[in-house]
Coordinates of C-alpha atoms in Angstrom, one line a residue:
Chain A
M1 CA 9.3 -21.1 -39.1
N2 CA 6.6 -20.1 -36.6
L3 CA 7.1 -19.7 -32.9
A4 CA 6.3 -23.3 -32.1
Q5 CA 8.9 -24.6 -34.6
K6 CA 11.5 -22.1 -33.4
L7 CA 10.9 -23.5 -29.9
G8 CA 11.3 -27.1 -31.2
Y9 CA 7.6 -28.1 -31.3
P10 CA 5.5 -29.1 -34.2
E11 CA 4.0 -26.3 -36.3
N12 CA 0.5 -26.7 -35.0
T13 CA 1.3 -26.8 -31.3
K14 CA -1.0 -25.0 -28.9
L15 CA 1.5 -22.9 -27.1
L16 CA 0.3 -21.2 -23.9
I17 CA 1.6 -18.8 -21.3
I18 CA -0.6 -18.6 -18.2
H19 CA 0.1 -15.2 -16.9
A20 CA -0.9 -13.3 -13.7
D21 CA -1.0 -9.5 -13.8
D22 CA -0.8 -7.1 -10.9
A23 CA 1.7 -8.6 -8.5
G24 CA 2.8 -6.0 -6.0
L25 CA -0.7 -4.4 -5.9
S26 CA -1.5 -5.9 -2.5
H27 CA -0.5 -8.6 0.0
S28 CA -3.4 -10.7 -1.2
E29 CA -2.4 -10.4 -4.8
N30 CA 1.2 -11.3 -4.0
Q31 CA 0.4 -14.4 -1.9
A32 CA -2.2 -15.7 -4.4
T33 CA 0.2 -15.2 -7.2
I34 CA 3.1 -17.0 -5.4
K35 CA 0.8 -19.9 -4.4
A36 CA -0.4 -20.3 -8.0
L37 CA 3.1 -20.2 -9.4
Q38 CA 4.3 -22.8 -6.8
N39 CA 1.3 -25.1 -6.8
G40 CA -0.9 -24.2 -9.7
S41 CA -0.7 -24.0 -13.5
V42 CA 0.3 -20.3 -13.6
N43 CA 3.8 -20.0 -15.1
S44 CA 4.3 -16.2 -15.5
Y45 CA 3.5 -13.1 -13.6
S46 CA 4.4 -9.4 -13.7
I47 CA 5.1 -6.8 -11.0
M48 CA 3.7 -3.3 -10.6
V49 CA 6.7 -1.3 -9.4
P50 CA 4.8 1.8 -8.1
C51 CA 2.6 -0.2 -5.7
A52 CA 2.9 -0.5 -1.9
W53 CA 3.6 -4.3 -1.9
F54 CA 6.4 -4.1 -4.5
Y55 CA 9.1 -4.9 -2.0
E56 CA 7.5 -8.2 -0.9
I57 CA 7.1 -9.5 -4.4
A58 CA 10.4 -8.2 -5.6
T59 CA 12.1 -10.1 -2.8
F60 CA 10.2 -13.3 -3.9
A61 CA 11.2 -12.6 -7.5
K62 CA 14.8 -12.2 -6.7
N63 CA 14.9 -15.4 -4.7
N64 CA 12.8 -17.4 -7.2
P65 CA 14.3 -16.7 -10.7
Q66 CA 12.9 -20.0 -11.9
F67 CA 9.5 -18.3 -12.5
D68 CA 9.0 -15.9 -15.4
C69 CA 8.6 -12.5 -14.0
G70 CA 7.8 -9.5 -16.1
I71 CA 7.4 -5.8 -15.3
H72 CA 3.8 -4.7 -15.4
L73 CA 4.5 -1.2 -16.6
T74 CA 2.0 1.0 -14.8
L75 CA 0.5 4.3 -16.0
T76 CA -3.0 4.2 -14.7
C77 CA -4.8 3.4 -11.4
E78 CA -8.4 2.2 -11.8
W79 CA -9.3 2.0 -8.1
E80 CA -11.6 4.2 -6.1
N81 CA -9.9 4.4 -2.7
Y82 CA -6.5 2.8 -3.2
K83 CA -4.2 5.0 -5.3
F84 CA -0.7 4.8 -6.7
A85 CA 1.5 7.4 -8.3
P86 CA 4.5 7.6 -10.6
I87 CA 7.8 6.7 -8.9
L88 CA 9.4 9.8 -10.4
P89 CA 8.9 13.1 -8.6
A90 CA 5.5 14.5 -9.4
S91 CA 7.1 17.6 -10.8
E92 CA 9.0 15.6 -13.5
V93 CA 5.9 13.7 -14.8
S94 CA 3.0 15.9 -14.0
S95 CA 1.2 15.0 -17.2
L96 CA 0.8 11.5 -15.9
T97 CA -1.1 12.4 -12.8
D98 CA -4.5 13.8 -11.7
Q99 CA -5.0 16.8 -9.4
N100 CA -4.0 14.7 -6.4
G101 CA -0.7 13.4 -7.9
Y102 CA -2.0 9.9 -8.6
F103 CA -2.1 8.1 -11.9
H104 CA -5.1 8.9 -14.1
K105 CA -8.0 6.5 -13.5
N106 CA -8.7 5.4 -17.0
R107 CA -7.1 5.1 -20.4
A108 CA -8.9 8.1 -21.9
D109 CA -7.7 10.5 -19.2
F110 CA -4.2 9.1 -19.6
K111 CA -4.3 9.5 -23.4
N112 CA -5.6 13.0 -23.2
N113 CA -3.0 14.2 -20.7
A114 CA 0.2 12.2 -20.8
K115 CA 3.2 13.5 -22.6
P116 CA 5.2 10.9 -24.5
A117 CA 8.5 12.1 -23.0
E118 CA 7.2 11.7 -19.5
I119 CA 5.7 8.3 -20.2
K120 CA 9.1 7.1 -21.4
K121 CA 10.9 8.6 -18.5
E122 CA 8.6 7.0 -15.9
L123 CA 8.6 3.6 -17.6
I124 CA 12.4 3.6 -17.7
A125 CA 12.4 4.5 -14.0
Q126 CA 10.1 1.6 -13.2
I127 CA 12.3 -0.9 -15.2
E128 CA 15.5 0.5 -13.6
K129 CA 14.0 0.2 -10.1
A130 CA 13.0 -3.4 -10.7
L131 CA 16.6 -4.1 -12.0
Q132 CA 18.0 -2.4 -8.9
F133 CA 16.0 -4.7 -6.7
G134 CA 17.6 -7.7 -8.3
I135 CA 14.7 -8.7 -10.5
Q136 CA 15.7 -10.4 -13.8
P137 CA 12.7 -9.6 -15.9
S138 CA 11.5 -12.1 -18.5
H139 CA 9.4 -9.6 -20.4
L140 CA 7.4 -6.3 -20.3
D141 CA 3.7 -5.9 -20.2
S142 CA 1.3 -3.1 -19.5
H143 CA -1.2 -2.4 -16.8
M144 CA -4.7 -1.9 -18.3
C145 CA -2.8 -2.0 -21.6
S146 CA -2.5 1.7 -21.2
V147 CA 0.5 1.8 -23.6
G148 CA -2.0 0.6 -26.3
V149 CA -4.0 3.8 -26.5
T150 CA -2.1 5.3 -29.5
P151 CA 0.5 4.1 -31.9
E152 CA 3.0 6.6 -30.6
I153 CA 2.8 5.3 -27.1
L154 CA 2.9 1.7 -28.2
E155 CA 6.2 2.6 -30.1
I156 CA 7.7 3.8 -26.7
Y157 CA 6.7 0.4 -25.2
K158 CA 8.2 -1.6 -28.1
E159 CA 11.4 0.6 -28.0
L160 CA 11.8 -0.2 -24.3
G161 CA 11.6 -3.9 -25.2
E162 CA 14.5 -3.3 -27.7
T163 CA 16.5 -1.3 -25.2
Y164 CA 16.3 -3.8 -22.5
N165 CA 16.3 -6.8 -24.8
L166 CA 13.0 -8.1 -23.5
P167 CA 9.9 -9.5 -25.2
V168 CA 6.9 -7.2 -24.9
F169 CA 3.5 -8.6 -24.6
I170 CA 1.3 -7.4 -27.5
N171 CA -1.9 -8.8 -28.9
R172 CA -2.9 -7.0 -32.0
Q173 CA -6.7 -7.5 -31.7
F174 CA -6.7 -6.4 -28.1
V175 CA -4.6 -3.3 -28.8
E176 CA -6.9 -2.3 -31.7
S177 CA -10.0 -2.9 -29.5
I178 CA -8.9 -0.5 -26.8
S179 CA -7.2 2.0 -29.2
L180 CA -8.2 5.6 -28.7
S181 CA -6.5 6.7 -31.9
T182 CA -7.4 6.7 -35.6
E183 CA -3.8 6.3 -36.6
K184 CA -2.5 3.0 -37.8
Y185 CA -0.3 0.8 -35.6
N186 CA 2.9 -0.7 -37.0
F187 CA 3.1 -4.4 -36.0
E188 CA 6.0 -5.2 -38.4
N189 CA 8.9 -7.0 -36.8
T190 CA 7.0 -7.4 -33.6
L191 CA 6.3 -10.8 -31.9
L192 CA 2.6 -10.8 -31.5
A193 CA 0.6 -13.1 -29.3
D194 CA -1.9 -14.7 -31.6
N195 CA -4.6 -15.0 -29.0
L196 CA -5.2 -13.2 -25.8
I197 CA -7.6 -15.1 -23.6
I198 CA -9.1 -13.1 -20.8
G199 CA -12.3 -13.4 -18.8
N200 CA -15.2 -11.0 -19.7
F201 CA -17.5 -9.2 -17.4
A202 CA -20.7 -10.6 -18.9
D203 CA -19.6 -14.1 -18.1
F204 CA -18.5 -13.0 -14.6
E205 CA -21.9 -11.4 -14.0
K206 CA -23.7 -14.6 -15.1
G207 CA -21.6 -16.6 -12.7
E208 CA -19.9 -18.3 -15.7
L209 CA -16.4 -17.1 -15.5
K210 CA -15.0 -20.5 -14.5
K211 CA -17.1 -22.1 -17.2
S212 CA -15.6 -19.7 -19.8
Y213 CA -12.1 -20.7 -18.7
Q214 CA -12.9 -24.4 -19.0
E215 CA -14.3 -23.8 -22.5
A216 CA -11.3 -21.6 -23.5
L217 CA -8.9 -24.4 -22.6
D218 CA -11.0 -26.9 -24.5
S219 CA -11.1 -24.8 -27.6
I220 CA -7.6 -23.3 -27.5
A221 CA -6.1 -22.8 -31.0
P222 CA -2.7 -23.7 -32.3
G223 CA -0.3 -20.8 -32.1
F224 CA 0.9 -18.4 -29.4
N225 CA -1.7 -18.0 -26.8
V226 CA -1.6 -16.0 -23.6
F227 CA -4.1 -16.5 -20.8
L228 CA -4.3 -13.3 -18.7
L229 CA -5.3 -13.7 -15.1
H230 CA -5.6 -11.6 -12.0
L231 CA -4.9 -13.7 -8.9
A232 CA -5.9 -12.6 -5.4
F233 CA -8.1 -13.7 -2.5
D234 CA -11.6 -12.3 -2.1
D235 CA -10.5 -11.0 1.3
Y236 CA -11.0 -7.7 3.2
E237 CA -8.0 -6.0 1.7
M238 CA -9.0 -6.8 -1.9
K239 CA -12.6 -6.0 -1.3
G240 CA -11.4 -2.6 -0.1
I241 CA -9.1 -2.1 -3.2
T242 CA -11.7 -3.2 -5.7
I243 CA -14.8 -1.5 -4.1
N244 CA -17.4 -0.6 -6.6
H245 CA -15.4 -2.2 -9.4
P246 CA -16.6 -5.8 -9.8
N247 CA -14.9 -6.0 -13.2
F248 CA -11.6 -7.6 -12.2
G249 CA -12.7 -7.2 -8.6
S250 CA -11.8 -9.4 -5.7
A251 CA -14.5 -12.1 -6.3
W252 CA -13.3 -12.4 -9.9
R253 CA -9.7 -12.7 -8.7
Q254 CA -10.6 -15.5 -6.3
I255 CA -12.2 -17.4 -9.2
D256 CA -9.1 -17.0 -11.2
F257 CA -7.0 -18.3 -8.3
D258 CA -9.3 -21.2 -7.6
F259 CA -9.5 -22.5 -11.1
F260 CA -5.8 -22.0 -12.0
T261 CA -4.7 -23.9 -8.9
S262 CA -7.2 -26.7 -9.4
Q263 CA -6.5 -30.3 -10.5
E264 CA -9.2 -29.8 -13.1
C265 CA -7.2 -27.1 -14.8
K266 CA -4.1 -29.3 -14.9
T267 CA -6.1 -32.1 -16.4
K268 CA -7.6 -29.9 -19.1
L269 CA -4.1 -28.7 -20.1
Q270 CA -3.0 -32.3 -20.5
E271 CA -6.1 -33.6 -22.2
N272 CA -6.0 -30.7 -24.7
N273 CA -2.3 -31.2 -25.5
I274 CA -1.5 -27.7 -24.5
Q275 CA 2.2 -26.9 -24.4
L276 CA 3.0 -24.4 -21.7
I277 CA 5.9 -22.1 -22.7
T278 CA 7.5 -19.1 -21.0
W279 CA 8.7 -15.7 -21.9
S280 CA 12.2 -16.9 -21.1
D281 CA 11.9 -19.6 -23.7
I282 CA 11.0 -16.9 -26.2
L283 CA 13.9 -14.7 -25.1
E284 CA 16.3 -17.6 -25.6
I285 CA 15.4 -18.1 -29.3
R286 CA 15.4 -14.5 -30.3
Chain B
M1 CA -4.5 27.0 36.2
N2 CA -3.8 23.5 35.0
L3 CA -5.2 22.1 31.7
A4 CA -8.3 20.7 33.4
Q5 CA -9.1 24.1 34.8
K6 CA -8.4 25.9 31.5
L7 CA -10.9 23.5 29.9
G8 CA -13.5 24.3 32.6
Y9 CA -13.2 21.2 34.7
P10 CA -12.1 20.8 38.4
E11 CA -8.4 20.8 39.0
N12 CA -8.2 17.1 39.7
T13 CA -10.1 15.8 36.7
K14 CA -8.9 12.7 35.0
L15 CA -8.6 14.0 31.5
L16 CA -8.1 11.5 28.7
I17 CA -7.6 11.4 25.0
I18 CA -8.0 7.9 23.5
H19 CA -5.9 8.0 20.4
A20 CA -5.3 5.6 17.5
D21 CA -2.0 5.8 15.6
D22 CA -1.2 4.6 12.1
A23 CA -4.3 5.4 10.1
G24 CA -3.4 5.2 6.4
L25 CA -1.1 2.2 6.9
S26 CA -3.6 -0.3 5.5
H27 CA -7.2 -0.9 4.7
S28 CA -7.6 -2.9 7.9
E29 CA -6.1 -0.1 10.0
N30 CA -8.3 2.5 8.3
Q31 CA -11.6 0.6 8.7
A32 CA -10.9 -0.5 12.3
T33 CA -10.0 3.1 13.2
I34 CA -13.2 4.5 11.5
K35 CA -15.4 1.9 13.3
A36 CA -13.8 2.7 16.7
L37 CA -14.3 6.4 16.2
Q38 CA -17.9 6.0 15.1
N39 CA -19.0 3.3 17.6
G40 CA -16.2 2.9 20.1
S41 CA -14.5 5.0 22.8
V42 CA -11.7 6.2 20.6
N43 CA -11.9 10.0 20.0
S44 CA -8.7 10.9 18.2
Y45 CA -6.5 9.4 15.4
S46 CA -3.6 10.4 13.2
I47 CA -2.8 9.7 9.6
M48 CA 0.5 8.5 8.0
V49 CA 0.7 10.6 4.9
P50 CA 3.4 8.5 3.1
C51 CA 1.4 5.2 3.2
A52 CA -0.6 3.5 0.5
W53 CA -4.0 3.8 2.1
F54 CA -3.6 7.6 2.8
Y55 CA -6.2 8.5 0.2
E56 CA -8.9 6.4 1.7
I57 CA -8.5 7.8 5.2
A58 CA -7.9 11.3 4.0
T59 CA -11.2 11.2 2.3
F60 CA -12.8 10.0 5.5
A61 CA -11.1 12.8 7.5
K62 CA -12.2 15.5 5.1
N63 CA -15.8 14.3 5.2
N64 CA -15.8 13.8 9.0
P65 CA -14.2 16.8 10.6
Q66 CA -16.1 16.0 13.9
F67 CA -13.3 13.6 14.8
D68 CA -9.9 14.8 16.0
C69 CA -7.5 13.9 13.3
G70 CA -3.7 14.5 13.7
I71 CA -0.9 14.0 11.3
H72 CA 1.2 11.0 12.3
L73 CA 4.6 12.4 11.1
T74 CA 6.4 9.4 9.6
L75 CA 10.2 9.0 9.4
T76 CA 10.7 5.3 10.0
C77 CA 9.2 2.1 8.7
E78 CA 9.4 -0.9 11.1
W79 CA 8.0 -3.7 8.9
E80 CA 9.8 -6.5 7.2
N81 CA 7.9 -6.8 3.8
Y82 CA 5.8 -3.7 3.7
K83 CA 7.7 -0.5 3.1
F84 CA 7.1 3.1 2.8
A85 CA 9.3 6.0 1.8
P86 CA 9.5 9.8 2.1
I87 CA 7.0 11.6 -0.1
L88 CA 9.7 14.0 -1.3
P89 CA 12.0 12.7 -4.1
A90 CA 14.6 10.4 -2.8
S91 CA 17.4 12.7 -4.1
E92 CA 16.2 15.5 -1.8
V93 CA 16.0 13.5 1.4
S94 CA 18.5 10.7 0.9
S95 CA 19.6 10.8 4.5
L96 CA 16.2 9.6 5.5
T97 CA 16.3 6.4 3.5
D98 CA 18.0 3.0 3.4
Q99 CA 19.8 1.6 0.4
N100 CA 16.4 0.7 -1.2
G101 CA 15.0 4.2 -0.8
Y102 CA 12.7 3.3 2.1
F103 CA 12.6 4.9 5.5
H104 CA 15.1 3.5 8.0
K105 CA 13.7 0.5 10.0
N106 CA 14.5 1.7 13.5
R107 CA 15.2 4.9 15.5
A108 CA 18.9 4.2 15.8
D109 CA 19.4 4.0 12.0
F110 CA 17.3 7.1 11.7
K111 CA 19.2 9.0 14.3
N112 CA 22.6 8.0 12.8
N113 CA 21.8 9.0 9.3
A114 CA 19.1 11.6 9.1
K115 CA 20.0 15.2 8.5
P116 CA 17.9 17.8 10.4
A117 CA 17.3 19.9 7.3
E118 CA 16.0 16.9 5.4
I119 CA 13.8 15.8 8.3
K120 CA 12.2 19.3 8.4
K121 CA 11.7 19.4 4.7
E122 CA 10.0 16.0 4.6
L123 CA 7.8 16.7 7.6
I124 CA 6.6 20.0 6.1
A125 CA 5.8 18.1 2.8
Q126 CA 3.7 15.6 4.8
I127 CA 1.8 18.3 6.6
E128 CA 1.3 20.3 3.4
K129 CA 0.0 17.2 1.5
A130 CA -2.5 16.5 4.3
L131 CA -3.7 20.1 4.1
Q132 CA -3.9 19.9 0.3
F133 CA -6.2 16.9 0.7
G134 CA -8.6 18.9 2.8
I135 CA -7.6 17.5 6.2
Q136 CA -7.9 20.0 9.0
P137 CA -5.4 18.6 11.5
S138 CA -6.1 18.7 15.2
H139 CA -2.5 18.1 16.2
L140 CA 0.8 16.5 15.3
D141 CA 2.3 13.3 16.6
S142 CA 5.2 11.1 15.6
H143 CA 5.3 7.5 14.2
M144 CA 7.5 5.4 16.6
C145 CA 8.2 8.7 18.3
S146 CA 11.2 9.0 15.9
V147 CA 11.3 12.8 16.5
G148 CA 12.2 12.0 20.1
V149 CA 15.6 10.6 19.5
T150 CA 17.6 13.8 20.0
P151 CA 16.7 17.3 21.5
E152 CA 17.6 18.8 18.1
I153 CA 15.0 16.7 16.2
L154 CA 12.4 17.3 18.9
E155 CA 12.9 21.0 18.4
I156 CA 12.0 20.6 14.7
Y157 CA 8.8 18.9 15.8
K158 CA 7.9 21.5 18.3
E159 CA 8.7 24.3 15.8
L160 CA 6.3 22.7 13.3
G161 CA 3.6 22.8 15.9
E162 CA 4.3 26.5 16.3
T163 CA 4.4 27.1 12.6
Y164 CA 1.1 25.4 11.9
N165 CA -0.5 26.4 15.2
L166 CA -1.1 22.8 16.2
P167 CA -0.6 21.1 19.6
V168 CA 2.2 18.5 19.4
F169 CA 1.9 15.3 21.4
I170 CA 4.8 15.0 23.8
N171 CA 5.2 12.9 26.9
R172 CA 8.4 13.7 28.7
Q173 CA 9.0 10.3 30.3
F174 CA 8.4 8.5 27.0
V175 CA 10.7 10.8 25.0
E176 CA 13.4 10.5 27.7
S177 CA 13.0 6.7 27.7
I178 CA 13.6 6.4 23.9
S179 CA 16.2 9.1 23.7
L180 CA 19.4 8.2 21.9
S181 CA 21.1 11.4 23.0
T182 CA 23.0 12.5 26.1
E183 CA 22.0 16.1 25.6
K184 CA 19.2 17.7 27.6
Y185 CA 15.7 18.3 26.2
N186 CA 14.0 21.6 26.7
F187 CA 10.4 21.1 27.8
E188 CA 9.8 24.7 28.8
N189 CA 6.7 26.3 27.3
T190 CA 5.6 23.0 26.0
L191 CA 2.3 21.3 26.7
L192 CA 3.2 17.9 28.0
A193 CA 0.9 14.9 28.4
D194 CA 1.3 13.9 32.0
N195 CA 0.9 10.3 31.3
L196 CA 1.2 8.2 28.2
I197 CA -0.6 4.9 28.6
I198 CA 0.4 2.3 26.1
G199 CA 0.3 -1.5 26.1
N200 CA 3.6 -3.3 26.7
F201 CA 5.0 -6.4 25.1
A202 CA 5.4 -8.4 28.2
D203 CA 1.6 -8.1 29.0
F204 CA 0.8 -9.0 25.4
E205 CA 3.0 -12.1 25.5
K206 CA 1.3 -13.2 28.7
G207 CA -2.1 -12.7 27.1
E208 CA -2.8 -9.9 29.5
L209 CA -3.0 -6.9 27.2
K210 CA -6.7 -6.4 27.7
K211 CA -6.3 -6.9 31.5
S212 CA -3.6 -4.2 31.5
Y213 CA -6.0 -1.8 29.7
Q214 CA -8.8 -2.5 32.2
E215 CA -6.4 -1.8 35.1
A216 CA -5.0 1.3 33.4
L217 CA -8.5 2.8 33.2
D218 CA -9.3 1.8 36.8
S219 CA -6.1 3.5 38.1
I220 CA -5.9 6.5 35.8
A221 CA -4.5 9.6 37.5
P222 CA -5.8 13.1 37.5
G223 CA -4.1 15.2 34.8
F224 CA -3.6 15.0 31.1
N225 CA -3.6 11.4 30.0
V226 CA -3.2 10.0 26.5
F227 CA -4.1 6.4 25.8
L228 CA -2.2 5.3 22.7
L229 CA -3.7 2.6 20.6
H230 CA -3.1 0.8 17.2
L231 CA -6.4 -0.3 15.7
A232 CA -6.7 -2.9 13.1
F233 CA -8.1 -6.4 12.4
D234 CA -6.1 -9.5 12.8
D235 CA -6.6 -10.3 9.1
Y236 CA -4.5 -11.5 6.2
E237 CA -3.3 -8.0 5.2
M238 CA -2.3 -7.0 8.7
K239 CA -0.7 -10.4 9.4
G240 CA 1.3 -9.8 6.2
I241 CA 2.4 -6.3 7.3
T242 CA 3.3 -7.2 10.8
I243 CA 5.0 -10.5 10.0
N244 CA 7.7 -11.5 12.5
H245 CA 6.8 -8.4 14.5
P246 CA 4.3 -9.4 17.2
N247 CA 5.1 -6.2 19.1
F248 CA 2.2 -4.0 17.9
G249 CA 1.4 -6.7 15.5
S250 CA -2.0 -7.7 14.0
A251 CA -3.2 -9.7 17.0
W252 CA -2.3 -6.8 19.3
R253 CA -4.2 -4.4 17.1
Q254 CA -7.3 -6.6 17.2
I255 CA -7.2 -6.6 21.0
D256 CA -7.0 -2.8 20.9
F257 CA -10.0 -2.7 18.6
D258 CA -12.0 -5.2 20.5
F259 CA -11.5 -3.6 23.9
F260 CA -11.9 0.0 22.8
T261 CA -15.2 -0.7 21.0
S262 CA -16.6 -2.7 23.9
Q263 CA -19.4 -1.7 26.3
E264 CA -17.0 -2.7 29.1
C265 CA -14.7 0.1 28.1
K266 CA -17.5 2.6 28.0
T267 CA -18.6 1.5 31.4
K268 CA -15.1 1.8 32.9
L269 CA -14.7 5.3 31.5
Q270 CA -18.0 6.2 33.3
E271 CA -17.4 4.4 36.5
N272 CA -13.9 5.9 36.9
N273 CA -15.2 9.5 36.1
I274 CA -12.8 9.8 33.3
Q275 CA -13.3 13.0 31.2
L276 CA -12.6 12.5 27.5
I277 CA -11.1 15.6 25.9
T278 CA -9.8 16.2 22.4
W279 CA -6.9 17.9 20.8
S280 CA -9.4 20.4 19.4
D281 CA -10.5 21.3 22.9
I282 CA -6.8 22.0 23.7
L283 CA -6.3 24.0 20.5
E284 CA -9.3 26.2 21.4
I285 CA -7.9 27.3 24.8
R286 CA -4.4 28.0 23.6

């Protein structure tokens, strides 16, 4: 039986989770995410525990368990002026930080410095803090897919899924595309998302991000699909956070918000017979 | 000789520092503060080291040593949804935090829980982090004047000023008005600001905050005056931070910004023969 059948749908069903990353990053990100869960087509999100707006979104998550809420395990910080750091004391996880005590800026620096034992310790601390705040996580996923840089780190991530009995979001093609290792990954006994759908920078630059989303929904394949979004408003705070970083920048995030809260998106989901599912559905049939 | 004379002015000079608290709190706070320093009448500001936007303002401070920049020693967090915590590991300063690991919300909770040794340790860590980031502080001051709650805590604050050879901002009347102690303060051998000028909530509620600022400048007394401001834009981020807290809320901060970047303010300073001075001036004649 494939995932669709296990969930009680026909074999060829187009299953889809519409997921928003990066909750907790900022007030803008939190509020756009909340609005898109409540009124839009988004049905899953995940929270960055080390970020300054964690408390606001954790409070929402605790009071709104009807929405799938994952933990967006965070090991890198891509922004120029807005920084975040491990939640463990710097002295305990110094391999995870730059000279200022903040997370490394990109996957390469992370891969070249981070010690597996410190990665594991920090990720456990993030999960435990989320639990302590009353969040009932539906799954784990990874900010910038930093856990995908080597098979060894991906194993830590999978192991945490086992430990906490949570599905972990993994798309094989994506992990292999961002891999910084020549070693082979082991995807046996792992639930893999068949397709990761995510905007690309070329489309954004051409002003065709929305069009690419429309086309993606029109051509979605049967199987387990995950649409990965970043929801925020193109406001002063987000412009400040994403300065000099138009890739997944504030204008991009506003487009994500606008489209995935539109009637057009809802209609496309219906017309294309797309079946929305959640991580909680998956957790139930494990 | 009084302070004016030591600085080379006539005895009865109206000395004034126009100071902005809370830099580092948010992007909005940082940018409003920077604009008011560059184009307005504000000539001093201080940075909250534990806050999420510290890096942005620390970078500005490092690159703009011409502006007086203090360390806004932080031991409390007054906001409902936006929280900050000690920079030292929670386990080392647990008396400074609430059940979620964030700073206590008000001076009373702080006073009733905080252990002096942990206060001192955390404040040293904040100062050292600012130094490590290349900030050359002009003075120390205290967020919400939390260090003023008891004579014992105020002594720690004064001692840090000695240790780091920095003036500490103290106004006797204000400290005594917010005191939560029956013990006597010792203000001997301490440089005291004669007058602390700060907006009050009744004026804000009546829509007369700006008017109160105009009147304050028109009636400023000879001596060492400090005008205490909170500069930010009344934008989405600041509305989120200051939700349910109109006292020093986002609308208030926009009024502060608007008035202290206006030509009217500059004219009033001139017409009233107000002599702007800086903490650096004070440091030089010590």
